[in-house]
Structures are given as structure tokens and as C-alpha cells.
PDB file of N, CA and C in Angstrom:
ATOM      1  N   MET A   1       4.314 -16.959  -0.888  1.00 45.00           N
ATOM      2  CA  MET A   1       3.937 -16.879  -2.288  1.00 45.00           C
ATOM      3  C   MET A   1       5.193 -16.677  -3.121  1.00 45.00           C
ATOM      4  N   ASN A   2       5.279 -17.352  -4.222  1.00 50.00           N
ATOM      5  CA  ASN A   2       6.398 -17.245  -5.147  1.00 50.00           C
ATOM      6  C   ASN A   2       6.453 -15.828  -5.719  1.00 50.00           C
ATOM      7  N   PRO A   3       7.614 -15.141  -5.667  1.00 51.00           N
ATOM      8  CA  PRO A   3       7.700 -13.770  -6.165  1.00 51.00           C
ATOM      9  C   PRO A   3       7.267 -13.605  -7.615  1.00 51.00           C
ATOM     10  N   ALA A   4       7.424 -14.640  -8.441  1.00 52.00           N
ATOM     11  CA  ALA A   4       7.025 -14.541  -9.842  1.00 52.00           C
ATOM     12  C   ALA A   4       5.560 -14.946 -10.040  1.00 52.00           C
ATOM     13  N   ASP A   5       4.857 -15.210  -8.964  1.00 61.00           N
ATOM     14  CA  ASP A   5       3.465 -15.639  -9.013  1.00 61.00           C
ATOM     15  C   ASP A   5       2.598 -14.528  -9.601  1.00 61.00           C
ATOM     16  N   PRO A   6       1.898 -14.778 -10.713  1.00 60.00           N
ATOM     17  CA  PRO A   6       1.079 -13.738 -11.330  1.00 60.00           C
ATOM     18  C   PRO A   6      -0.106 -13.313 -10.459  1.00 60.00           C
ATOM     19  N   ARG A   7      -0.404 -14.086  -9.417  1.00 78.00           N
ATOM     20  CA  ARG A   7      -1.502 -13.709  -8.519  1.00 78.00           C
ATOM     21  C   ARG A   7      -1.060 -12.689  -7.476  1.00 78.00           C
ATOM     22  N   ARG A   8       0.229 -12.420  -7.409  1.00 90.00           N
ATOM     23  CA  ARG A   8       0.731 -11.427  -6.458  1.00 90.00           C
ATOM     24  C   ARG A   8       0.205 -10.054  -6.880  1.00 90.00           C
ATOM     25  N   LEU A   9      -0.299  -9.301  -5.922  1.00 95.00           N
ATOM     26  CA  LEU A   9      -0.904  -8.001  -6.188  1.00 95.00           C
ATOM     27  C   LEU A   9      -0.208  -6.923  -5.387  1.00 95.00           C
ATOM     28  N   ALA A  10      -0.209  -5.715  -5.923  1.00 96.00           N
ATOM     29  CA  ALA A  10       0.297  -4.562  -5.176  1.00 96.00           C
ATOM     30  C   ALA A  10      -0.442  -3.324  -5.663  1.00 96.00           C
ATOM     31  N   ALA A  11      -0.645  -2.410  -4.733  1.00 96.00           N
ATOM     32  CA  ALA A  11      -1.251  -1.120  -5.064  1.00 96.00           C
ATOM     33  C   ALA A  11      -0.561  -0.060  -4.225  1.00 96.00           C
ATOM     34  N   ALA A  12      -0.480   1.143  -4.779  1.00 96.00           N
ATOM     35  CA  ALA A  12       0.146   2.256  -4.067  1.00 96.00           C
ATOM     36  C   ALA A  12      -0.820   3.428  -4.040  1.00 96.00           C
ATOM     37  N   LEU A  13      -0.830   4.099  -2.885  1.00 95.00           N
ATOM     38  CA  LEU A  13      -1.679   5.273  -2.691  1.00 95.00           C
ATOM     39  C   LEU A  13      -0.827   6.512  -2.520  1.00 95.00           C
ATOM     40  N   SER A  14      -1.394   7.638  -2.898  1.00 93.00           N
ATOM     41  CA  SER A  14      -0.780   8.932  -2.636  1.00 93.00           C
ATOM     42  C   SER A  14      -1.828   9.795  -1.957  1.00 93.00           C
ATOM     43  N   TYR A  15      -1.397  10.518  -0.922  1.00 90.00           N
ATOM     44  CA  TYR A  15      -2.323  11.415  -0.233  1.00 90.00           C
ATOM     45  C   TYR A  15      -1.525  12.565   0.339  1.00 90.00           C
ATOM     46  N   GLY A  16      -1.725  13.736  -0.201  1.00 88.00           N
ATOM     47  CA  GLY A  16      -0.981  14.900   0.244  1.00 88.00           C
ATOM     48  C   GLY A  16      -1.896  15.990   0.751  1.00 88.00           C
ATOM     49  N   GLN A  17      -1.291  16.985   1.375  1.00 90.00           N
ATOM     50  CA  GLN A  17      -2.059  18.126   1.852  1.00 90.00           C
ATOM     51  C   GLN A  17      -2.834  18.733   0.700  1.00 90.00           C
ATOM     52  N   GLY A  18      -4.086  19.010   0.949  1.00 93.00           N
ATOM     53  CA  GLY A  18      -4.919  19.617  -0.071  1.00 93.00           C
ATOM     54  C   GLY A  18      -5.630  18.627  -0.971  1.00 93.00           C
ATOM     55  N   ASP A  19      -5.247  17.353  -0.923  1.00 94.00           N
ATOM     56  CA  ASP A  19      -5.940  16.338  -1.724  1.00 94.00           C
ATOM     57  C   ASP A  19      -7.316  16.073  -1.130  1.00 94.00           C
ATOM     58  N   ALA A  20      -8.295  15.881  -1.998  1.00 94.00           N
ATOM     59  CA  ALA A  20      -9.653  15.589  -1.543  1.00 94.00           C
ATOM     60  C   ALA A  20      -9.729  14.209  -0.903  1.00 94.00           C
ATOM     61  N   ALA A  21      -8.972  13.258  -1.433  1.00 95.00           N
ATOM     62  CA  ALA A  21      -8.981  11.875  -0.933  1.00 95.00           C
ATOM     63  C   ALA A  21      -7.701  11.199  -1.405  1.00 95.00           C
ATOM     64  N   PRO A  22      -7.332  10.095  -0.758  1.00 95.00           N
ATOM     65  CA  PRO A  22      -6.182   9.332  -1.260  1.00 95.00           C
ATOM     66  C   PRO A  22      -6.457   8.866  -2.694  1.00 95.00           C
ATOM     67  N   ARG A  23      -5.385   8.743  -3.465  1.00 96.00           N
ATOM     68  CA  ARG A  23      -5.482   8.405  -4.873  1.00 96.00           C
ATOM     69  C   ARG A  23      -4.656   7.160  -5.148  1.00 96.00           C
ATOM     70  N   VAL A  24      -5.164   6.269  -5.998  1.00 97.00           N
ATOM     71  CA  VAL A  24      -4.421   5.085  -6.424  1.00 97.00           C
ATOM     72  C   VAL A  24      -3.448   5.529  -7.518  1.00 97.00           C
ATOM     73  N   VAL A  25      -2.155   5.434  -7.231  1.00 97.00           N
ATOM     74  CA  VAL A  25      -1.141   5.905  -8.183  1.00 97.00           C
ATOM     75  C   VAL A  25      -0.388   4.772  -8.879  1.00 97.00           C
ATOM     76  N   ALA A  26      -0.562   3.556  -8.390  1.00 97.00           N
ATOM     77  CA  ALA A  26       0.055   2.399  -9.046  1.00 97.00           C
ATOM     78  C   ALA A  26      -0.691   1.155  -8.589  1.00 97.00           C
ATOM     79  N   LYS A  27      -0.807   0.203  -9.493  1.00 97.00           N
ATOM     80  CA  LYS A  27      -1.400  -1.087  -9.140  1.00 97.00           C
ATOM     81  C   LYS A  27      -1.006  -2.088 -10.202  1.00 97.00           C
ATOM     82  N   GLY A  28      -0.920  -3.358  -9.799  1.00 96.00           N
ATOM     83  CA  GLY A  28      -0.564  -4.361 -10.783  1.00 96.00           C
ATOM     84  C   GLY A  28      -0.472  -5.752 -10.195  1.00 96.00           C
ATOM     85  N   TYR A  29      -0.290  -6.705 -11.100  1.00 94.00           N
ATOM     86  CA  TYR A  29      -0.184  -8.121 -10.779  1.00 94.00           C
ATOM     87  C   TYR A  29       1.215  -8.626 -11.128  1.00 94.00           C
ATOM     88  N   GLY A  30       1.621  -9.720 -10.501  1.00 93.00           N
ATOM     89  CA  GLY A  30       2.848 -10.414 -10.884  1.00 93.00           C
ATOM     90  C   GLY A  30       4.076  -9.531 -10.884  1.00 93.00           C
ATOM     91  N   LEU A  31       4.754  -9.459 -12.027  1.00 94.00           N
ATOM     92  CA  LEU A  31       5.995  -8.699 -12.128  1.00 94.00           C
ATOM     93  C   LEU A  31       5.778  -7.202 -11.902  1.00 94.00           C
ATOM     94  N   VAL A  32       4.637  -6.681 -12.321  1.00 95.00           N
ATOM     95  CA  VAL A  32       4.335  -5.269 -12.078  1.00 95.00           C
ATOM     96  C   VAL A  32       4.212  -5.028 -10.575  1.00 95.00           C
ATOM     97  N   ALA A  33       3.551  -5.942  -9.885  1.00 95.00           N
ATOM     98  CA  ALA A  33       3.435  -5.844  -8.425  1.00 95.00           C
ATOM     99  C   ALA A  33       4.821  -5.864  -7.780  1.00 95.00           C
ATOM    100  N   ASP A  34       5.679  -6.736  -8.278  1.00 94.00           N
ATOM    101  CA  ASP A  34       7.047  -6.806  -7.751  1.00 94.00           C
ATOM    102  C   ASP A  34       7.782  -5.482  -7.942  1.00 94.00           C
ATOM    103  N   GLN A  35       7.585  -4.839  -9.084  1.00 96.00           N
ATOM    104  CA  GLN A  35       8.236  -3.556  -9.351  1.00 96.00           C
ATOM    105  C   GLN A  35       7.697  -2.454  -8.430  1.00 96.00           C
ATOM    106  N   ILE A  36       6.395  -2.462  -8.173  1.00 96.00           N
ATOM    107  CA  ILE A  36       5.803  -1.486  -7.255  1.00 96.00           C
ATOM    108  C   ILE A  36       6.427  -1.644  -5.874  1.00 96.00           C
ATOM    109  N   ILE A  37       6.541  -2.881  -5.424  1.00 95.00           N
ATOM    110  CA  ILE A  37       7.117  -3.165  -4.100  1.00 95.00           C
ATOM    111  C   ILE A  37       8.593  -2.767  -4.073  1.00 95.00           C
ATOM    112  N   ALA A  38       9.321  -3.095  -5.137  1.00 96.00           N
ATOM    113  CA  ALA A  38      10.749  -2.743  -5.201  1.00 96.00           C
ATOM    114  C   ALA A  38      10.939  -1.230  -5.157  1.00 96.00           C
ATOM    115  N   ARG A  39      10.132  -0.489  -5.894  1.00 96.00           N
ATOM    116  CA  ARG A  39      10.238   0.980  -5.892  1.00 96.00           C
ATOM    117  C   ARG A  39       9.929   1.540  -4.510  1.00 96.00           C
ATOM    118  N   ALA A  40       8.927   0.981  -3.857  1.00 94.00           N
ATOM    119  CA  ALA A  40       8.587   1.442  -2.508  1.00 94.00           C
ATOM    120  C   ALA A  40       9.779   1.241  -1.578  1.00 94.00           C
ATOM    121  N   ARG A  41      10.389   0.066  -1.642  1.00 93.00           N
ATOM    122  CA  ARG A  41      11.565  -0.210  -0.800  1.00 93.00           C
ATOM    123  C   ARG A  41      12.707   0.754  -1.106  1.00 93.00           C
ATOM    124  N   GLU A  42      12.956   0.982  -2.397  1.00 96.00           N
ATOM    125  CA  GLU A  42      14.043   1.884  -2.806  1.00 96.00           C
ATOM    126  C   GLU A  42      13.874   3.279  -2.219  1.00 96.00           C
ATOM    127  N   HIS A  43      12.632   3.696  -2.052  1.00 92.00           N
ATOM    128  CA  HIS A  43      12.346   5.048  -1.573  1.00 92.00           C
ATOM    129  C   HIS A  43      11.981   5.089  -0.091  1.00 92.00           C
ATOM    130  N   GLY A  44      12.188   3.972   0.603  1.00 87.00           N
ATOM    131  CA  GLY A  44      11.950   3.933   2.037  1.00 87.00           C
ATOM    132  C   GLY A  44      10.478   4.021   2.432  1.00 87.00           C
ATOM    133  N   VAL A  45       9.598   3.623   1.532  1.00 86.00           N
ATOM    134  CA  VAL A  45       8.164   3.645   1.819  1.00 86.00           C
ATOM    135  C   VAL A  45       7.802   2.391   2.609  1.00 86.00           C
ATOM    136  N   PHE A  46       7.045   2.592   3.673  1.00 83.00           N
ATOM    137  CA  PHE A  46       6.600   1.447   4.466  1.00 83.00           C
ATOM    138  C   PHE A  46       5.614   0.621   3.663  1.00 83.00           C
ATOM    139  N   LEU A  47       5.711  -0.698   3.810  1.00 88.00           N
ATOM    140  CA  LEU A  47       4.813  -1.624   3.127  1.00 88.00           C
ATOM    141  C   LEU A  47       3.839  -2.203   4.136  1.00 88.00           C
ATOM    142  N   HIS A  48       2.600  -2.274   3.738  1.00 87.00           N
ATOM    143  CA  HIS A  48       1.566  -2.878   4.586  1.00 87.00           C
ATOM    144  C   HIS A  48       0.903  -3.963   3.761  1.00 87.00           C
ATOM    145  N   GLU A  49       0.877  -5.170   4.281  1.00 89.00           N
ATOM    146  CA  GLU A  49       0.333  -6.286   3.522  1.00 89.00           C
ATOM    147  C   GLU A  49      -1.088  -6.593   3.982  1.00 89.00           C
ATOM    148  N   SER A  50      -2.028  -6.455   3.076  1.00 90.00           N
ATOM    149  CA  SER A  50      -3.423  -6.775   3.345  1.00 90.00           C
ATOM    150  C   SER A  50      -4.081  -7.181   2.037  1.00 90.00           C
ATOM    151  N   ARG A  51      -4.322  -8.469   1.886  1.00 90.00           N
ATOM    152  CA  ARG A  51      -4.948  -8.960   0.655  1.00 90.00           C
ATOM    153  C   ARG A  51      -6.305  -8.303   0.422  1.00 90.00           C
ATOM    154  N   GLU A  52      -7.057  -8.107   1.496  1.00 92.00           N
ATOM    155  CA  GLU A  52      -8.387  -7.511   1.362  1.00 92.00           C
ATOM    156  C   GLU A  52      -8.290  -6.072   0.841  1.00 92.00           C
ATOM    157  N   MET A  53      -7.390  -5.299   1.429  1.00 93.00           N
ATOM    158  CA  MET A  53      -7.241  -3.898   1.020  1.00 93.00           C
ATOM    159  C   MET A  53      -6.767  -3.794  -0.418  1.00 93.00           C
ATOM    160  N   VAL A  54      -5.741  -4.562  -0.787  1.00 94.00           N
ATOM    161  CA  VAL A  54      -5.224  -4.462  -2.152  1.00 94.00           C
ATOM    162  C   VAL A  54      -6.280  -4.928  -3.157  1.00 94.00           C
ATOM    163  N   SER A  55      -7.083  -5.914  -2.802  1.00 93.00           N
ATOM    164  CA  SER A  55      -8.149  -6.358  -3.711  1.00 93.00           C
ATOM    165  C   SER A  55      -9.157  -5.243  -3.966  1.00 93.00           C
ATOM    166  N   LEU A  56      -9.477  -4.490  -2.930  1.00 95.00           N
ATOM    167  CA  LEU A  56     -10.392  -3.361  -3.092  1.00 95.00           C
ATOM    168  C   LEU A  56      -9.748  -2.243  -3.910  1.00 95.00           C
ATOM    169  N   LEU A  57      -8.475  -1.968  -3.645  1.00 96.00           N
ATOM    170  CA  LEU A  57      -7.783  -0.900  -4.371  1.00 96.00           C
ATOM    171  C   LEU A  57      -7.589  -1.251  -5.844  1.00 96.00           C
ATOM    172  N   MET A  58      -7.476  -2.533  -6.160  1.00 96.00           N
ATOM    173  CA  MET A  58      -7.316  -2.952  -7.555  1.00 96.00           C
ATOM    174  C   MET A  58      -8.557  -2.614  -8.380  1.00 96.00           C
ATOM    175  N   GLN A  59      -9.695  -2.418  -7.718  1.00 96.00           N
ATOM    176  CA  GLN A  59     -10.941  -2.089  -8.418  1.00 96.00           C
ATOM    177  C   GLN A  59     -11.056  -0.594  -8.745  1.00 96.00           C
ATOM    178  N   VAL A  60     -10.179   0.221  -8.161  1.00 97.00           N
ATOM    179  CA  VAL A  60     -10.200   1.669  -8.389  1.00 97.00           C
ATOM    180  C   VAL A  60      -9.350   1.976  -9.620  1.00 97.00           C
ATOM    181  N   ASP A  61      -9.878   2.813 -10.502  1.00 97.00           N
ATOM    182  CA  ASP A  61      -9.114   3.200 -11.688  1.00 97.00           C
ATOM    183  C   ASP A  61      -7.834   3.919 -11.282  1.00 97.00           C
ATOM    184  N   LEU A  62      -6.786   3.716 -12.067  1.00 97.00           N
ATOM    185  CA  LEU A  62      -5.499   4.347 -11.826  1.00 97.00           C
ATOM    186  C   LEU A  62      -5.633   5.866 -11.871  1.00 97.00           C
ATOM    187  N   ASP A  63      -4.968   6.532 -10.955  1.00 96.00           N
ATOM    188  CA  ASP A  63      -4.955   7.984 -10.821  1.00 96.00           C
ATOM    189  C   ASP A  63      -6.331   8.567 -10.464  1.00 96.00           C
ATOM    190  N   ARG A  64      -7.131   7.762  -9.773  1.00 97.00           N
ATOM    191  CA  ARG A  64      -8.443   8.203  -9.296  1.00 97.00           C
ATOM    192  C   ARG A  64      -8.469   8.168  -7.777  1.00 97.00           C
ATOM    193  N   ASP A  65      -9.272   9.075  -7.200  1.00 97.00           N
ATOM    194  CA  ASP A  65      -9.471   9.059  -5.748  1.00 97.00           C
ATOM    195  C   ASP A  65     -10.176   7.777  -5.354  1.00 97.00           C
ATOM    196  N   ILE A  66      -9.853   7.318  -4.145  1.00 97.00           N
ATOM    197  CA  ILE A  66     -10.570   6.144  -3.653  1.00 97.00           C
ATOM    198  C   ILE A  66     -12.036   6.534  -3.445  1.00 97.00           C
ATOM    199  N   PRO A  67     -12.956   5.581  -3.560  1.00 97.00           N
ATOM    200  CA  PRO A  67     -14.369   5.897  -3.359  1.00 97.00           C
ATOM    201  C   PRO A  67     -14.673   6.087  -1.867  1.00 97.00           C
ATOM    202  N   PRO A  68     -15.724   6.834  -1.558  1.00 96.00           N
ATOM    203  CA  PRO A  68     -16.092   7.051  -0.146  1.00 96.00           C
ATOM    204  C   PRO A  68     -16.248   5.762   0.657  1.00 96.00           C
ATOM    205  N   ALA A  69     -16.634   4.677   0.009  1.00 96.00           N
ATOM    206  CA  ALA A  69     -16.803   3.403   0.716  1.00 96.00           C
ATOM    207  C   ALA A  69     -15.487   2.905   1.327  1.00 96.00           C
ATOM    208  N   LEU A  70     -14.350   3.375   0.809  1.00 96.00           N
ATOM    209  CA  LEU A  70     -13.042   2.936   1.321  1.00 96.00           C
ATOM    210  C   LEU A  70     -12.420   3.931   2.293  1.00 96.00           C
ATOM    211  N   TYR A  71     -13.059   5.080   2.514  1.00 95.00           N
ATOM    212  CA  TYR A  71     -12.473   6.117   3.367  1.00 95.00           C
ATOM    213  C   TYR A  71     -12.079   5.582   4.745  1.00 95.00           C
ATOM    214  N   ARG A  72     -12.961   4.883   5.393  1.00 95.00           N
ATOM    215  CA  ARG A  72     -12.674   4.430   6.763  1.00 95.00           C
ATOM    216  C   ARG A  72     -11.489   3.458   6.789  1.00 95.00           C
ATOM    217  N   ALA A  73     -11.502   2.489   5.891  1.00 93.00           N
ATOM    218  CA  ALA A  73     -10.413   1.494   5.865  1.00 93.00           C
ATOM    219  C   ALA A  73      -9.080   2.168   5.560  1.00 93.00           C
ATOM    220  N   VAL A  74      -9.063   3.082   4.612  1.00 93.00           N
ATOM    221  CA  VAL A  74      -7.820   3.768   4.254  1.00 93.00           C
ATOM    222  C   VAL A  74      -7.408   4.727   5.370  1.00 93.00           C
ATOM    223  N   ALA A  75      -8.374   5.358   6.032  1.00 92.00           N
ATOM    224  CA  ALA A  75      -8.044   6.240   7.162  1.00 92.00           C
ATOM    225  C   ALA A  75      -7.359   5.444   8.275  1.00 92.00           C
ATOM    226  N   GLU A  76      -7.830   4.237   8.533  1.00 92.00           N
ATOM    227  CA  GLU A  76      -7.190   3.379   9.538  1.00 92.00           C
ATOM    228  C   GLU A  76      -5.774   3.022   9.110  1.00 92.00           C
ATOM    229  N   LEU A  77      -5.585   2.761   7.822  1.00 88.00           N
ATOM    230  CA  LEU A  77      -4.254   2.459   7.299  1.00 88.00           C
ATOM    231  C   LEU A  77      -3.335   3.670   7.441  1.00 88.00           C
ATOM    232  N   LEU A  78      -3.836   4.855   7.120  1.00 86.00           N
ATOM    233  CA  LEU A  78      -3.027   6.071   7.246  1.00 86.00           C
ATOM    234  C   LEU A  78      -2.695   6.374   8.705  1.00 86.00           C
ATOM    235  N   ALA A  79      -3.624   6.092   9.618  1.00 90.00           N
ATOM    236  CA  ALA A  79      -3.350   6.277  11.051  1.00 90.00           C
ATOM    237  C   ALA A  79      -2.248   5.320  11.494  1.00 90.00           C
ATOM    238  N   TRP A  80      -2.298   4.085  11.012  1.00 86.00           N
ATOM    239  CA  TRP A  80      -1.244   3.104  11.312  1.00 86.00           C
ATOM    240  C   TRP A  80       0.093   3.623  10.790  1.00 86.00           C
ATOM    241  N   LEU A  81       0.100   4.123   9.546  1.00 84.00           N
ATOM    242  CA  LEU A  81       1.324   4.629   8.945  1.00 84.00           C
ATOM    243  C   LEU A  81       1.888   5.803   9.743  1.00 84.00           C
ATOM    244  N   TYR A  82       1.029   6.690  10.192  1.00 85.00           N
ATOM    245  CA  TYR A  82       1.461   7.825  11.000  1.00 85.00           C
ATOM    246  C   TYR A  82       2.160   7.335  12.271  1.00 85.00           C
ATOM    247  N   ARG A  83       1.567   6.324  12.928  1.00 87.00           N
ATOM    248  CA  ARG A  83       2.183   5.770  14.147  1.00 87.00           C
ATOM    249  C   ARG A  83       3.533   5.127  13.830  1.00 87.00           C
ATOM    250  N   VAL A  84       3.614   4.407  12.713  1.00 82.00           N
ATOM    251  CA  VAL A  84       4.865   3.749  12.312  1.00 82.00           C
ATOM    252  C   VAL A  84       5.947   4.789  12.061  1.00 82.00           C
ATOM    253  N   GLU A  85       5.593   5.852  11.330  1.00 80.00           N
ATOM    254  CA  GLU A  85       6.580   6.885  11.011  1.00 80.00           C
ATOM    255  C   GLU A  85       7.061   7.618  12.253  1.00 80.00           C
ATOM    256  N   LYS A  86       6.226   7.728  13.272  1.00 83.00           N
ATOM    257  CA  LYS A  86       6.596   8.447  14.496  1.00 83.00           C
ATOM    258  C   LYS A  86       7.336   7.567  15.492  1.00 83.00           C
ATOM    259  N   SER A  87       7.333   6.255  15.252  1.00 82.00           N
ATOM    260  CA  SER A  87       8.005   5.345  16.187  1.00 82.00           C
ATOM    261  C   SER A  87       9.509   5.364  15.951  1.00 82.00           C
ATOM    262  N   ALA A  88      10.246   4.967  16.944  1.00 51.00           N
ATOM    263  CA  ALA A  88      11.713   4.929  16.829  1.00 51.00           C
ATOM    264  C   ALA A  88      12.184   3.692  16.076  1.00 51.00           C
ATOM    265  N   THR A  89      11.355   2.661  16.012  1.00 56.00           N
ATOM    266  CA  THR A  89      11.724   1.421  15.353  1.00 56.00           C
ATOM    267  C   THR A  89      11.452   1.535  13.864  1.00 56.00           C
ATOM    268  N   PRO A  90      12.452   1.301  13.003  1.00 53.00           N
ATOM    269  CA  PRO A  90      12.241   1.453  11.576  1.00 53.00           C
ATOM    270  C   PRO A  90      11.196   0.497  11.004  1.00 53.00           C
ATOM    271  N   PHE A  91      11.133  -0.733  11.512  1.00 52.00           N
ATOM    272  CA  PHE A  91      10.172  -1.699  11.016  1.00 52.00           C
ATOM    273  C   PHE A  91       9.472  -2.382  12.184  1.00 52.00           C
ATOM    274  N   PRO A  92       8.411  -1.749  12.730  1.00 48.00           N
ATOM    275  CA  PRO A  92       7.677  -2.366  13.826  1.00 48.00           C
ATOM    276  C   PRO A  92       7.104  -3.716  13.413  1.00 48.00           C
ATOM    277  N   GLU A  93       6.692  -4.493  14.396  1.00 49.00           N
ATOM    278  CA  GLU A  93       6.240  -5.852  14.113  1.00 49.00           C
ATOM    279  C   GLU A  93       5.037  -5.886  13.169  1.00 49.00           C
ATOM    280  N   HIS A  94       4.237  -4.835  13.085  1.00 47.00           N
ATOM    281  CA  HIS A  94       3.076  -4.832  12.209  1.00 47.00           C
ATOM    282  C   HIS A  94       3.432  -4.443  10.773  1.00 47.00           C
ATOM    283  N   THR A  95       4.681  -4.075  10.567  1.00 50.00           N
ATOM    284  CA  THR A  95       5.143  -3.707   9.240  1.00 50.00           C
ATOM    285  C   THR A  95       5.845  -4.908   8.641  1.00 50.00           C
ATOM    286  N   LYS A  96       5.523  -5.224   7.455  1.00 51.00           N
ATOM    287  CA  LYS A  96       6.178  -6.341   6.794  1.00 51.00           C
ATOM    288  C   LYS A  96       7.385  -5.809   6.039  1.00 51.00           C
ATOM    289  N   ASN A  97       8.580  -6.130   6.532  1.00 45.00           N
ATOM    290  CA  ASN A  97       9.797  -5.767   5.826  1.00 45.00           C
ATOM    291  C   ASN A  97      10.146  -6.954   4.958  1.00 45.00           C
ATOM    292  N   THR A  98       9.859  -6.856   3.676  1.00 48.00           N
ATOM    293  CA  THR A  98      10.037  -7.996   2.786  1.00 48.00           C
ATOM    294  C   THR A  98      11.308  -7.890   1.970  1.00 48.00           C
ATOM    295  N   SER A  99      12.328  -7.275   2.519  1.00 42.00           N
ATOM    296  CA  SER A  99      13.588  -7.140   1.780  1.00 42.00           C
ATOM    297  C   SER A  99      14.431  -8.398   1.901  1.00 42.00           C
ATOM    298  N   GLU A 100      13.898  -9.486   1.400  1.00 40.00           N
ATOM    299  CA  GLU A 100      14.589 -10.789   1.461  1.00 40.00           C
ATOM    300  C   GLU A 100      15.278 -11.072   0.171  1.00 40.00           C
TER     301      GLU A 100
END
């Protein structure tokens, strides 16, 4: 997909100790999506590419907890992230390192 493509989507979640549920802290299309991805890279945040997941997250209001219907899917994503962070390889094959 062309980086300037307005159909490009990105969403970011935050989930910390004591939070009731993961929260959508950023989302956007096109250039905004590119900025979200760039900021994640700058801060060493792992990127996970899933059109289905980002489409669902785009429906959640900004700075709101994800709805219970997404708990299982996001829990699987967080479990994947936990495994990635604990691995010795900085970018396992299931992680998309898009620093091109």
C-alpha cells in the first residue's frame, strides 16, 4: 500500500496496571496513520498489522476503553506482545518491522 494512501489505517492501545480495559489512545487514516506508526517506531513500540483489528478499533471513540466484545481479540494480541517482548529476537517473524 502506498504510504500516502488515505485508506491506510492505524490505531494505538494503552493498557496499564490498574486499567479496567485497554484504551484506544490514537487512531487515524492516511497521514495521521503514518504519524502514529512513526511515533510507535520512535519509541520502540512493536507494530502488529491486522486490518480486521484496526477496523474494529477505529469504531471505538478516542480515549475510551475497548468494548467487551473486543476483549478476547485484544487479549490474544496482548499475549502475542508479551511473548514478543520476552523473546531474544527484536523483531520475530510475526512482527512487521516496517522501517523501510
